[in-house]
XYZ file of C-alpha atoms in Angstrom:
315
model
C 195.760 -117.424 154.282
C 195.348 -120.645 156.175
C 197.659 -123.078 154.295
C 200.838 -124.442 155.853
C 204.049 -124.232 153.870
C 205.425 -127.604 152.859
C 209.028 -128.561 153.492
C 209.729 -128.106 149.813
C 208.395 -124.566 149.849
C 210.376 -123.828 153.037
C 213.580 -125.203 151.489
C 213.033 -123.146 148.301
C 212.231 -119.994 150.242
C 215.265 -120.361 152.566
C 217.614 -121.026 149.671
C 216.273 -117.956 147.835
C 217.424 -116.030 150.903
C 220.647 -117.885 151.775
C 222.357 -118.071 148.358
C 221.943 -114.386 147.293
C 222.796 -113.214 150.802
C 226.144 -115.156 150.740
C 226.889 -113.801 147.247
C 226.086 -110.301 148.461
C 228.379 -110.598 151.512
C 231.215 -111.828 149.307
C 230.713 -108.947 146.880
C 230.701 -106.420 149.737
C 233.926 -107.886 151.081
C 235.552 -107.299 147.676
C 234.032 -103.836 147.347
C 235.026 -102.892 150.914
C 238.602 -103.962 150.233
C 238.648 -101.957 146.991
C 237.330 -98.772 148.657
C 239.482 -99.106 151.704
C 242.639 -99.549 149.734
C 241.979 -96.302 147.790
C 239.965 -94.452 150.428
C 242.270 -91.416 150.308
C 240.823 -90.849 146.778
C 237.217 -91.990 147.322
C 236.696 -90.038 150.525
C 236.746 -86.757 148.644
C 234.068 -87.916 146.188
C 230.537 -87.056 147.274
C 229.084 -89.860 145.145
C 231.121 -92.516 146.970
C 230.481 -90.947 150.388
C 226.774 -91.559 149.788
C 227.450 -95.021 148.352
C 229.261 -96.051 151.548
C 226.124 -95.157 153.544
C 224.081 -97.366 151.221
C 226.678 -100.123 151.676
C 226.207 -100.031 155.503
C 222.455 -100.275 155.086
C 222.714 -103.136 152.610
C 225.115 -105.061 154.811
C 222.827 -104.619 157.824
C 219.824 -105.886 155.819
C 221.787 -108.913 154.507
C 222.998 -109.864 157.974
C 219.463 -109.673 159.453
C 218.216 -111.849 156.559
C 220.937 -114.406 157.436
C 220.216 -114.161 161.118
C 216.390 -114.214 161.123
C 214.733 -114.731 157.762
C 216.771 -117.758 156.582
C 216.418 -119.976 159.683
C 212.824 -119.051 160.355
C 211.699 -119.754 156.800
C 213.597 -123.065 156.798
C 212.289 -124.354 160.119
C 209.024 -122.430 160.562
C 210.113 -121.631 164.111
C 210.664 -118.263 165.709
C 213.639 -119.468 167.762
C 214.514 -116.225 169.505
C 211.320 -116.123 171.602
C 210.270 -112.691 172.821
C 213.811 -111.599 173.723
C 214.413 -107.896 173.169
C 218.105 -108.399 172.576
C 217.893 -111.486 170.361
C 214.711 -110.646 168.422
C 213.330 -107.146 168.492
C 216.617 -105.210 168.433
C 218.048 -107.123 165.371
C 214.754 -106.833 163.539
C 214.581 -103.128 164.355
C 217.825 -102.788 162.461
C 216.119 -104.327 159.479
C 213.810 -101.347 159.598
C 216.799 -99.040 159.908
C 218.424 -100.717 156.891
C 215.299 -100.537 154.714
C 214.570 -96.922 155.529
C 218.248 -96.058 155.187
C 218.387 -97.541 151.700
C 215.171 -95.714 150.900
C 216.470 -92.312 152.040
C 220.035 -92.621 150.732
C 218.659 -93.680 147.412
C 216.718 -90.469 147.346
C 219.838 -88.555 148.375
C 221.844 -90.205 145.636
C 219.173 -89.385 143.083
C 219.063 -85.795 144.270
C 222.864 -85.628 144.041
C 222.792 -86.728 140.403
C 219.811 -84.464 139.624
C 221.592 -81.370 140.917
C 224.828 -82.356 139.136
C 223.074 -82.458 135.799
C 220.576 -79.689 136.288
C 222.257 -77.181 138.663
C 225.968 -78.035 138.703
C 227.087 -74.882 140.490
C 224.592 -75.384 143.309
C 225.580 -79.081 143.423
C 229.251 -78.113 143.903
C 228.410 -75.737 146.771
C 226.040 -78.201 148.542
C 227.859 -81.495 148.029
C 231.282 -80.569 149.201
C 233.069 -83.295 151.199
C 232.049 -81.643 154.465
C 228.521 -80.800 153.216
C 227.976 -84.382 152.052
C 228.999 -85.752 155.467
C 226.624 -83.347 157.230
C 223.729 -84.288 154.875
C 224.406 -87.947 155.479
C 224.417 -87.437 159.221
C 221.070 -85.674 158.954
C 219.663 -88.562 156.954
C 220.829 -91.083 159.572
C 219.179 -89.020 162.347
C 215.959 -88.982 160.280
C 216.075 -92.766 159.740
C 216.620 -93.565 163.375
C 213.879 -91.106 164.313
C 211.424 -92.970 162.022
C 212.243 -96.272 163.745
C 212.070 -94.706 167.226
C 208.625 -93.274 166.455
C 207.495 -96.690 165.200
C 208.327 -98.195 168.537
C 206.938 -95.259 170.490
C 203.633 -95.603 168.648
C 203.572 -99.351 169.431
C 204.605 -100.871 166.071
C 207.399 -103.498 166.367
C 209.211 -105.082 163.449
C 208.765 -108.836 163.309
C 209.250 -111.712 160.861
C 206.499 -114.178 159.982
C 208.019 -117.634 159.990
C 204.694 -118.887 158.642
C 204.326 -116.564 155.679
C 207.947 -115.554 154.957
C 207.936 -111.772 155.334
C 208.913 -108.892 157.619
C 206.023 -106.929 159.017
C 205.117 -104.385 161.697
C 203.107 -105.757 164.592
C 200.945 -102.893 165.747
C 198.885 -104.869 168.243
C 200.012 -102.593 171.046
C 199.759 -99.393 169.043
C 198.403 -96.365 170.869
C 195.702 -94.025 169.595
C 198.191 -91.948 167.576
C 199.357 -94.916 165.566
C 196.829 -94.373 162.729
C 198.101 -90.868 162.015
C 201.684 -91.991 162.049
C 200.955 -94.959 159.734
C 199.237 -92.609 157.301
C 202.349 -90.387 157.357
C 204.594 -93.394 156.687
C 202.360 -94.525 153.808
C 202.467 -91.096 152.201
C 206.234 -90.955 152.799
C 206.733 -94.357 151.102
C 204.600 -93.354 148.090
C 205.887 -89.822 147.451
C 209.607 -90.528 147.506
C 209.685 -93.105 144.703
C 207.621 -90.706 142.617
C 210.108 -87.924 143.227
C 212.954 -90.220 142.230
C 211.212 -91.170 138.984
C 210.469 -87.528 138.177
C 214.096 -86.498 138.733
C 215.451 -89.310 136.553
C 212.936 -88.411 133.832
C 213.953 -84.764 133.877
C 217.642 -85.673 133.661
C 216.953 -87.958 130.719
C 214.958 -85.312 128.900
C 217.688 -82.738 129.532
C 220.395 -85.013 128.185
C 218.340 -85.876 125.115
C 217.831 -82.200 124.391
C 221.574 -81.527 124.770
C 222.327 -84.425 122.441
C 219.851 -83.163 119.857
C 221.413 -79.652 119.942
C 224.780 -81.194 119.297
C 223.507 -82.215 115.801
C 223.334 -85.920 116.635
C 227.021 -86.164 117.473
C 227.140 -87.608 120.973
C 230.354 -86.552 122.611
C 232.490 -88.870 124.727
C 231.559 -86.950 127.863
C 227.855 -87.257 127.031
C 228.202 -90.984 126.707
C 229.956 -91.156 130.052
C 227.275 -89.041 131.643
C 224.587 -91.324 130.329
C 226.385 -94.333 131.676
C 226.808 -92.619 135.092
C 223.065 -91.920 135.011
C 222.372 -95.564 134.315
C 224.738 -96.538 137.138
C 222.879 -94.431 139.691
C 219.481 -95.443 138.406
C 220.281 -99.150 138.640
C 221.244 -98.761 142.268
C 217.964 -97.052 143.091
C 215.423 -98.782 140.765
C 214.963 -101.955 142.776
C 213.940 -100.073 145.906
C 211.224 -98.392 143.789
C 210.131 -101.775 142.508
C 209.938 -103.169 146.048
C 207.805 -100.240 147.225
C 205.578 -100.678 144.200
C 205.201 -104.317 145.118
C 204.276 -103.605 148.720
C 201.642 -101.064 147.616
C 200.153 -103.355 144.895
C 200.102 -106.660 146.793
C 196.777 -106.090 148.602
C 195.090 -105.483 145.260
C 196.297 -108.692 143.633
C 193.928 -110.935 145.568
C 196.407 -113.804 145.836
C 195.739 -116.363 148.581
C 197.200 -119.554 149.929
C 200.304 -120.770 148.075
C 200.130 -117.924 145.630
C 200.753 -115.535 148.463
C 203.693 -117.578 149.674
C 205.316 -117.564 146.234
C 204.688 -113.820 146.005
C 206.352 -113.259 149.380
C 209.359 -115.247 148.272
C 209.564 -113.080 145.102
C 209.433 -109.869 147.166
C 212.141 -111.221 149.463
C 214.292 -111.923 146.444
C 213.700 -108.411 145.089
C 214.691 -106.849 148.408
C 217.856 -108.948 148.615
C 218.644 -108.087 144.964
C 218.326 -104.434 145.937
C 220.815 -105.059 148.749
C 223.456 -106.569 146.416
C 223.031 -104.391 143.328
C 225.408 -101.694 144.532
C 228.690 -103.689 144.320
C 227.586 -105.235 141.002
C 226.941 -101.834 139.465
C 230.079 -100.226 140.876
C 232.306 -103.047 139.662
C 230.657 -102.918 136.232
C 230.863 -99.125 135.824
C 234.005 -98.296 137.802
C 236.122 -97.101 134.917
C 233.315 -95.103 133.387
C 232.528 -93.466 136.683
C 236.123 -92.413 137.223
C 236.303 -90.970 133.720
C 233.063 -89.127 134.180
C 234.319 -87.479 137.354
C 237.453 -86.342 135.570
C 235.489 -84.911 132.671
C 233.013 -83.218 134.993
C 235.856 -81.592 136.911
C 237.472 -80.448 133.678
C 234.197 -79.030 132.445
C 233.649 -76.992 135.645
C 237.186 -75.644 135.472
C 236.662 -74.491 131.919
C 233.217 -73.105 132.769
C 234.725 -71.015 135.547
C 237.176 -69.493 133.089
C 234.609 -68.873 130.322
C 231.642 -68.102 132.621
C 229.329 -70.530 130.800
C 227.471 -73.686 131.664
C 229.677 -76.753 132.318
C 227.471 -78.899 130.133
C 227.962 -76.401 127.284
C 231.716 -76.617 127.757
C 231.620 -80.388 127.706
C 229.646 -80.451 124.485
C 231.851 -77.820 122.742
C 235.101 -79.422 123.832
C 234.494 -82.534 121.753
């Protein structure tokens, strides 16, 4: 692509970064205040423990967008130079944020999958302490991915000319190809796993609903809403990955590529701000679902039957 972005395109691209980022930061301030004010309750909930990790990743990504993407798209100038502190370190955290969102979305999906499919195993694995340990392992894995990228000579940068984050592997060593293949497989397999798990949950709930003679219980409605809540938080990251994979096959050039990059930036930022929107929208339903789930497990322990069976029979 050899075209130069006009001022109008730069203004549009920068506003498509600035406005949603500001909205996202305001939403996270409100969500942070809400969680902090009731943290003595939320800290015992494995769902919210994972959500908080996603929040940190989202906030990091939004701040990097505000620090790097917005001014460079607007001016077309990489104003930090080659400074490690001012340029490469902040952009490395964009990689941390993206991979963190990726992995914690998978963890959140797995959490919901086990809750619906294997509730007893879910309760043993996702205790408060167990969830914190799993989150710590995920963070270690994410930072290891970024460290390996740098070790193999791939540095995160932002193209002020074409409006996108990318890995500059100019100085990559001879092992870079194998690592990049691993990252590509990693990025392709995880979204597929998430889709498979959501599909299995959906089929399971439909079967339970059918066996209840078409009478959908209150708890089932709440579980379906909770499933939607979790899926909405994760779906945009899958869409972004699908976009990255499919872009090379679209054959867009010149201004078409610029518009596509702006769209992908908007999708990524939307993914960063979807968590507070979903949580505020489904807060009451989520709380009720946790209460019903807890009641179902208590009854199941007494009757020695499946918690989902108890929920269905209790309404």
